[in-house]
Every structure is written in structure tokens, then in C-alpha cells.
Coordinates of C-alpha atoms in Angstrom, one line a residue:
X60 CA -16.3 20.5 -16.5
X61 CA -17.7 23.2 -14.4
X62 CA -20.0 22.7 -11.7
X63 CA -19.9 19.3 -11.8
X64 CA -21.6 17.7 -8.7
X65 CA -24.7 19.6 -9.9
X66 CA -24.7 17.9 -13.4
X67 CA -24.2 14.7 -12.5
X68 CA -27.1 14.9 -9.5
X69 CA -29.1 12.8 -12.1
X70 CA -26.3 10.6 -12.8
X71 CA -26.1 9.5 -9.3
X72 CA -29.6 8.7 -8.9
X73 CA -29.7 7.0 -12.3
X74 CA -27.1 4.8 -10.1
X75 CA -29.0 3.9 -7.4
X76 CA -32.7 3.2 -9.2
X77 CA -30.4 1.2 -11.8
X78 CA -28.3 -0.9 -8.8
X79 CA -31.0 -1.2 -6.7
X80 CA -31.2 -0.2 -2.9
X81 CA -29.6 -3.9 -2.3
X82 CA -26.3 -3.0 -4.2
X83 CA -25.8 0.5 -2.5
X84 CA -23.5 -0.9 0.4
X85 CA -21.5 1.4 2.6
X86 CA -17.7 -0.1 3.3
X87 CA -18.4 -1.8 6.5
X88 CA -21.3 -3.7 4.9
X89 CA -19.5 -4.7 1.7
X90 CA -16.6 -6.1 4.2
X91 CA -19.3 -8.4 6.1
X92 CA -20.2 -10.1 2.7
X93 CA -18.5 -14.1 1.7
X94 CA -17.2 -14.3 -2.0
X95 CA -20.5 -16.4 -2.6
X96 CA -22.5 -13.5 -1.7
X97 CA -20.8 -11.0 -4.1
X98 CA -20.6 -14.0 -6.7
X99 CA -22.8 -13.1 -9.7
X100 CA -24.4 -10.1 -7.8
X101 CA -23.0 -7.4 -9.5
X102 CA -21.4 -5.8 -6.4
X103 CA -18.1 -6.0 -6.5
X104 CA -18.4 -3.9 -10.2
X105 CA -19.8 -0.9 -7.6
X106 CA -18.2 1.5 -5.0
X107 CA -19.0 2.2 -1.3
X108 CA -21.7 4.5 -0.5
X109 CA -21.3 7.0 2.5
X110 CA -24.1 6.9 4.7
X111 CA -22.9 9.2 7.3
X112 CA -20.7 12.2 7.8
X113 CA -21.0 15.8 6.4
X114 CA -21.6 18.0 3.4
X115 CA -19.7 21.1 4.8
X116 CA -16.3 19.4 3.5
X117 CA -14.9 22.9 3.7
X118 CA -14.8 22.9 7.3
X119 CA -14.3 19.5 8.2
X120 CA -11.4 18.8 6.2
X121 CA -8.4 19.6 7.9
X122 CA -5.5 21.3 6.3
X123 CA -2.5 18.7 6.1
X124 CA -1.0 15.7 3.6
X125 CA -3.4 12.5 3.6
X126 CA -2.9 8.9 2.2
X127 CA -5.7 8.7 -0.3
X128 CA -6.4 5.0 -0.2
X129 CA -9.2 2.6 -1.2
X130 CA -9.9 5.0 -4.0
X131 CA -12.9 3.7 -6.2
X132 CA -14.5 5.4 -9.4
X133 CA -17.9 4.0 -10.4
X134 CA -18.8 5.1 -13.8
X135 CA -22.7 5.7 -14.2
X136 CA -22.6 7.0 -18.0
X137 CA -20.3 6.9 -21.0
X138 CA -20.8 8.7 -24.1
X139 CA -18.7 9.3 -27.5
X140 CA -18.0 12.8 -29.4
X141 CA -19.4 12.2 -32.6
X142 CA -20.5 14.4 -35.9
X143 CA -24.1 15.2 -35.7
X144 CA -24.2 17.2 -38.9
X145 CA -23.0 20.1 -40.7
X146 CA -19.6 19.0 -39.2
X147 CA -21.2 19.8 -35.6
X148 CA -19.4 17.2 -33.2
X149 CA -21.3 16.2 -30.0
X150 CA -20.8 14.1 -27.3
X151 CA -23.7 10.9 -27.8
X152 CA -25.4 8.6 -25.1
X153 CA -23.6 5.1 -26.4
X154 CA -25.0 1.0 -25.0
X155 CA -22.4 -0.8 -22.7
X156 CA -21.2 -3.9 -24.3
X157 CA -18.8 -4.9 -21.5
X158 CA -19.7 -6.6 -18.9
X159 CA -20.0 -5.7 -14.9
X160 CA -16.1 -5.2 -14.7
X161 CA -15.1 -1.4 -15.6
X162 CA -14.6 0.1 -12.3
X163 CA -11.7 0.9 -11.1
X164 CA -10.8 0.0 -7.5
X165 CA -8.1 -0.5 -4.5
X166 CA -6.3 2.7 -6.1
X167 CA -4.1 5.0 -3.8
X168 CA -2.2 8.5 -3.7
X169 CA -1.5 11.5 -1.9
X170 CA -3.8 14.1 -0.9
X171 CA -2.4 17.5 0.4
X172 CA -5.2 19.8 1.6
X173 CA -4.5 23.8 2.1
X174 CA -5.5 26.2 4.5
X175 CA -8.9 28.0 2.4
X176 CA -9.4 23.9 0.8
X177 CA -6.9 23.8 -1.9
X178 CA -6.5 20.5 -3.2
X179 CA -3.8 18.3 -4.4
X180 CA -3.8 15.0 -5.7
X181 CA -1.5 12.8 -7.1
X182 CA -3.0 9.2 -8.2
X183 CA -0.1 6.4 -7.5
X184 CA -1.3 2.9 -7.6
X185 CA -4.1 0.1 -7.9
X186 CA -6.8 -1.1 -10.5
X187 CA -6.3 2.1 -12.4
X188 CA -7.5 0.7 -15.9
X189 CA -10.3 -1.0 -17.1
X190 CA -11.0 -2.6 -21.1
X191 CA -14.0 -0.9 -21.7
X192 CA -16.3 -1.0 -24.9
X193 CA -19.6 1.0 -25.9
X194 CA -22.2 0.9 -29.1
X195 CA -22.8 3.5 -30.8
X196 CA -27.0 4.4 -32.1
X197 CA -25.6 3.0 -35.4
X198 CA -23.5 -0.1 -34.0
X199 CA -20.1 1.2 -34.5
X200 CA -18.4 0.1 -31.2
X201 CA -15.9 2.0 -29.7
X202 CA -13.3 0.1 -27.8
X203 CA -11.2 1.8 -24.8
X204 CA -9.1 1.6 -22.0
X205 CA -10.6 3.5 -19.0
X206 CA -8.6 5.0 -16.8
X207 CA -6.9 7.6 -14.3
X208 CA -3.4 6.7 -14.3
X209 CA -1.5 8.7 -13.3
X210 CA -3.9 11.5 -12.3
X211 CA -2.2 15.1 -11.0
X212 CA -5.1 17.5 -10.4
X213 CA -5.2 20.4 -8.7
X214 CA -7.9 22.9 -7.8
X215 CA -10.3 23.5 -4.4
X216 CA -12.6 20.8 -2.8
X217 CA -15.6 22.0 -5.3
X218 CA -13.3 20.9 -8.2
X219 CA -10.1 19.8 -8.9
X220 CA -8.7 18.5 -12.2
X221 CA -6.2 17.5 -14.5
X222 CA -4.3 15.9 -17.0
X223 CA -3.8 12.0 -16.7
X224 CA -2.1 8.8 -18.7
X225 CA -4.0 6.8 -21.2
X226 CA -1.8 3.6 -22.1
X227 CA -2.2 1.8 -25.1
X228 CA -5.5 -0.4 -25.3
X229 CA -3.5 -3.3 -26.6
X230 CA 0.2 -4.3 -25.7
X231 CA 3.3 -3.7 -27.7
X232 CA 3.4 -8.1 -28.4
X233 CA 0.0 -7.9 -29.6
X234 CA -0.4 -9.1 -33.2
X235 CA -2.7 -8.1 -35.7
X236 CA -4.4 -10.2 -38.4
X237 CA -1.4 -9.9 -40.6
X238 CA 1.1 -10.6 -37.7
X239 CA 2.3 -7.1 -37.9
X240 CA 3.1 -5.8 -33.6
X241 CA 4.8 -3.2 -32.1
X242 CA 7.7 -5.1 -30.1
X243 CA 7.4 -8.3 -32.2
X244 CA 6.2 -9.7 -35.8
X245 CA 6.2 -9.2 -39.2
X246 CA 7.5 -5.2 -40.3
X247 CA 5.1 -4.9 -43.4
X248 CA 2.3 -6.9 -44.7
X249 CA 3.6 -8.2 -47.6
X250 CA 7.4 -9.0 -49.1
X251 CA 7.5 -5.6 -50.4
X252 CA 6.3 -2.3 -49.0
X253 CA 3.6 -1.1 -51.6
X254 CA 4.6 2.6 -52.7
X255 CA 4.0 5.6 -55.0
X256 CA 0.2 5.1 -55.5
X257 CA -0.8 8.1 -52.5
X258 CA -1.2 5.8 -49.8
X259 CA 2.1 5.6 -47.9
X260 CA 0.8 7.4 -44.7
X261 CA -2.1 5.0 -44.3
X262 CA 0.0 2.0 -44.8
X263 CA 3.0 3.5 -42.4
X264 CA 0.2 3.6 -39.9
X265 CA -1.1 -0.1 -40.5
X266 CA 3.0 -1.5 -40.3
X267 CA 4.5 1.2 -37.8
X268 CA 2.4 0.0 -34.3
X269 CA 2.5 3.0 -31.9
X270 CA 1.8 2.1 -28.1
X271 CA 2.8 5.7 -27.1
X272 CA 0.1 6.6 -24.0
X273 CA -2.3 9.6 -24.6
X274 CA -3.6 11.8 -22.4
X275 CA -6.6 12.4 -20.7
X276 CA -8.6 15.4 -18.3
X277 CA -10.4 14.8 -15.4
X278 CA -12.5 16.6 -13.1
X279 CA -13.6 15.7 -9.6
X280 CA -15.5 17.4 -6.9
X281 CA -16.0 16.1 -3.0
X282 CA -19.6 15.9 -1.7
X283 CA -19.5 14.2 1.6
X284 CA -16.9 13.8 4.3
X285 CA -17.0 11.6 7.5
X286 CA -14.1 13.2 9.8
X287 CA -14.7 9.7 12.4
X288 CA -13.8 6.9 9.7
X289 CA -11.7 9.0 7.3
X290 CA -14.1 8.2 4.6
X291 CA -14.6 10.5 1.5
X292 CA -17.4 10.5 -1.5
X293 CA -18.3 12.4 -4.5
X294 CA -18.7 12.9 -8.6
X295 CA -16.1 12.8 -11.2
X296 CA -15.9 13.2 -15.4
X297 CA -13.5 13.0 -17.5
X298 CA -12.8 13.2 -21.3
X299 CA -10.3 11.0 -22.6
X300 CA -9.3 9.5 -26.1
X301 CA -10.3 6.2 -27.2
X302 CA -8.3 2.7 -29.1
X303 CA -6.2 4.0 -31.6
X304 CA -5.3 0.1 -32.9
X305 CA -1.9 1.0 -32.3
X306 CA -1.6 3.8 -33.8
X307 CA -3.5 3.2 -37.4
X308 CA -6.9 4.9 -36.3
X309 CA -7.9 8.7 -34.9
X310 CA -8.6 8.3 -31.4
X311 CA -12.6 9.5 -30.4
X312 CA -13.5 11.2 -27.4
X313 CA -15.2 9.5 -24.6
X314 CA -16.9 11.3 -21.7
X315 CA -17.1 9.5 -18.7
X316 CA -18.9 10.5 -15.7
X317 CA -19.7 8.6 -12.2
X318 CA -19.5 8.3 -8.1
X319 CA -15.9 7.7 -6.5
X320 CA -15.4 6.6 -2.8
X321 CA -12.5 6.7 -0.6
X322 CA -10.6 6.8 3.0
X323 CA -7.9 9.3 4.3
X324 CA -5.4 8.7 6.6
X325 CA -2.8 10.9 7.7

């Protein structure tokens, strides 16, 4: 997750070429809009842009603990760890099946900047997950919950990371086919718990639904600063475990990588 802003250059201009110069609002502009105008558009699936301000962060950023509000993350590209061969594992470019609603938006925390530009950040509220699902080249499709919940990174204004909460892609009164849930339904599939045959484990997965949260890593770095309106841009990843199905299936890894917005106030 090193050096970051550089890898995903071509990330953000995929972005704009793929949104189109009419979608690539600044704040101010997306606030002068009516519902009708957004309606359909595909706009209110992407962040603010910053059009002004400065990318000497380093010196504009004033030591000092800041309100990190309107916090937006605009994924450009997901992609799946998978076995290429010869039990080499590689992350793969995947299709988006879900529609125009997997960014995550009106999220807020704390920023505390130090003297040299030593960052701390602490994600506390909003839109902070996201049902996502991508295709695989072979049509698998992989089905999870994106998110930054929780997010506690650490590190300088050219990246800082760290660990954050993935919850449960389905909830603990969800039901599967056999009406088998975690909170609620059936205990077993059948009147009597099959046994003795080698396959206990995988049927203790199927009847024992888990909606413990996983964890995830991500990794963001701050391009652009305006010092006048507060506002603050720049790239992210992160690598975080897909649906488990409630606990009956190995979680994959999904990279995601994309553009975040947001405004400080102290």
C-alpha cells in the first residue's frame, strides 16, 4: 500500500473519462442541483471534486484536532485475490454488478494533525457501508459489504492507514434456504444432526451462523488542500475480506481503490 497517490494516478483519471466532465462537480455545485437533476444522473453515486486550493498539504495544514466531516470515498476499481496457477494467488480486475449505489458518503470523525504532519484519524459515523457485488472472468460473483467502519489509521499526510470493522454482509435474522439464522430459526437442517461420516465441520458451519465482524486495512494519502473552505481530497485502498454466508464460506480478498473528499473544521 505504499506510495499510493502515484498508483492510483490512473485510477483517478479512469474516473473522470468514465464520469464524464459533467459528473465531476465540486461541493458548491453539487449543492446548487434539485433532486430532479441528480435523479437518474448518476451523481449522487460520486464525490466532490476540489477545484482549488493546494498540493503543498504539508505546509498548509495546520497542526491541531479537526472535525473530519462530509467524508466521501468514491471507489474507481475493485478487484478479487484469486489463484492464477501453481497455487500463485493474485489480486484480478472483476465486472460491477451493483448498481450506481456503493459509495460511501456523509461520514465523520476526528482528525488530529502533528507538528512535522503526523496524522490521526478516527472514522465515527455516516454511510459507512455499502452491499457491493463483482463478477469474476469466469462468473463466479463475489458478494461484499464495503466499508470503513470504524477506521483508526495512523501515519503522515503522504499515508496513513489502518485496521478497520467489516460487519456481517447479512444480519443475524436472516434466514437461509433451509430456515437456519443466526439470532432466529431452525438449529439444524433436518430432525437429526447427520454425524460420523467426516463431514461435521462443514455441516457445523452450514447450522452454526456466525455474524462476528472481520477486519479490514486501509490506506489513504492527502493530495489537495484548500486552507479557505476547509476542504480536503485525495486516494485511498484498502484490502478487506469478502461474504462469508455467515460464517459457512472462506472469506476472499477484495482490493478496493478510489478518490475520497472531505471538509475540516476545527
Amino acid at each position: 500500500m505504499k506510495n499510493i497517490a502515484a498508483g492510483l494516478a490512473a485510477a483517478g483519471v479512469g474516473t473522470m473519462s468514465f464520469l464524464g466532465a459533467s459528473n465531476a462537480l465540486t461541493y458548491d455545485e453539487f449543492q446548487g442541483l434539485s433532486y430532479n437533476d441528480v435523479k437518474g444522473s448518476g451523481m449522487a453515486n460520486t464525490c466532490p471534486v476540489l477545484a482549488t486550493g493546494t498540493s503543498d498539504v504539508k505546509g498548509a495544514l495546520k497542526p491541531g484536532t479537526y472535525k473530519f466531516d462530509k467524508f466521501c470515498i468514491e471507489p474507481t476499481s475493485f478487484q478479487v485475490k484469486e489463484d492464477v496457477g501453481k497455487g500463485v494467488k493474485e489480486f484480478i480486475d472483476t465486472k460491477l454488478m451493483t448498481r450506481l449505489t456503493y459509495t460511501l458518503d456523509a461520514m465523520s470523525g476526528t482528525l488530529k494533525v502533528g507538528s512535522g504532519g503526523a496524522i490521526e484519524f478516527k472514522e465515527e459515523d455516516g454511510i459507512d457501508y455499502a452491499p457491493t457485488t463483482v463478477q469474476l472472468p469466469g462468473g463466479a460473483r463475489v458478494p461484499f459489504l464495503f466499508t470503513v467502519k470504524e477506521l483508526d489509521a495512523k501515519g503522515d499526510i503522504s499515508s496513513f492507514g489502518g485496521e478497520f470493522a467489516v460487519p456481517s454482509y447479512r444480519g443475524s435474522t436472516f434466514l437461509d434456504p433451509k430456515g437456519r439464522g443466526a439470532a432466529t430459526g431452525y438449529d439444524t437442517a433436518v430432525a437429526i444432526p447427520a454425524g460420523g461420516a467426516g463431514d461435521e465441520d462443514a455441516l457445523t458451519k452450514e447450522n452454526m451462523k456466525s455474524i462476528k465482524p472481520l477486519t479490514g486495512k486501509a490506506q489513504l494519502s492527502i493530495a489537495k488542500y484548500d486552507s479557505v473552505t476547509g476542504e480536503v481530497a485525495g486516494v485511498f485502498q484498502s484490502v478487506q475480506p469478502s461474504d462469508t454466508d455467515l460464517g459457512a464460506k472462506v472469506p476472499k480478498d477484495i482490493k478496493i481503490q478510489g478518490l475520497w473528499y472531505a471538509q475540516l473544521q476545527q
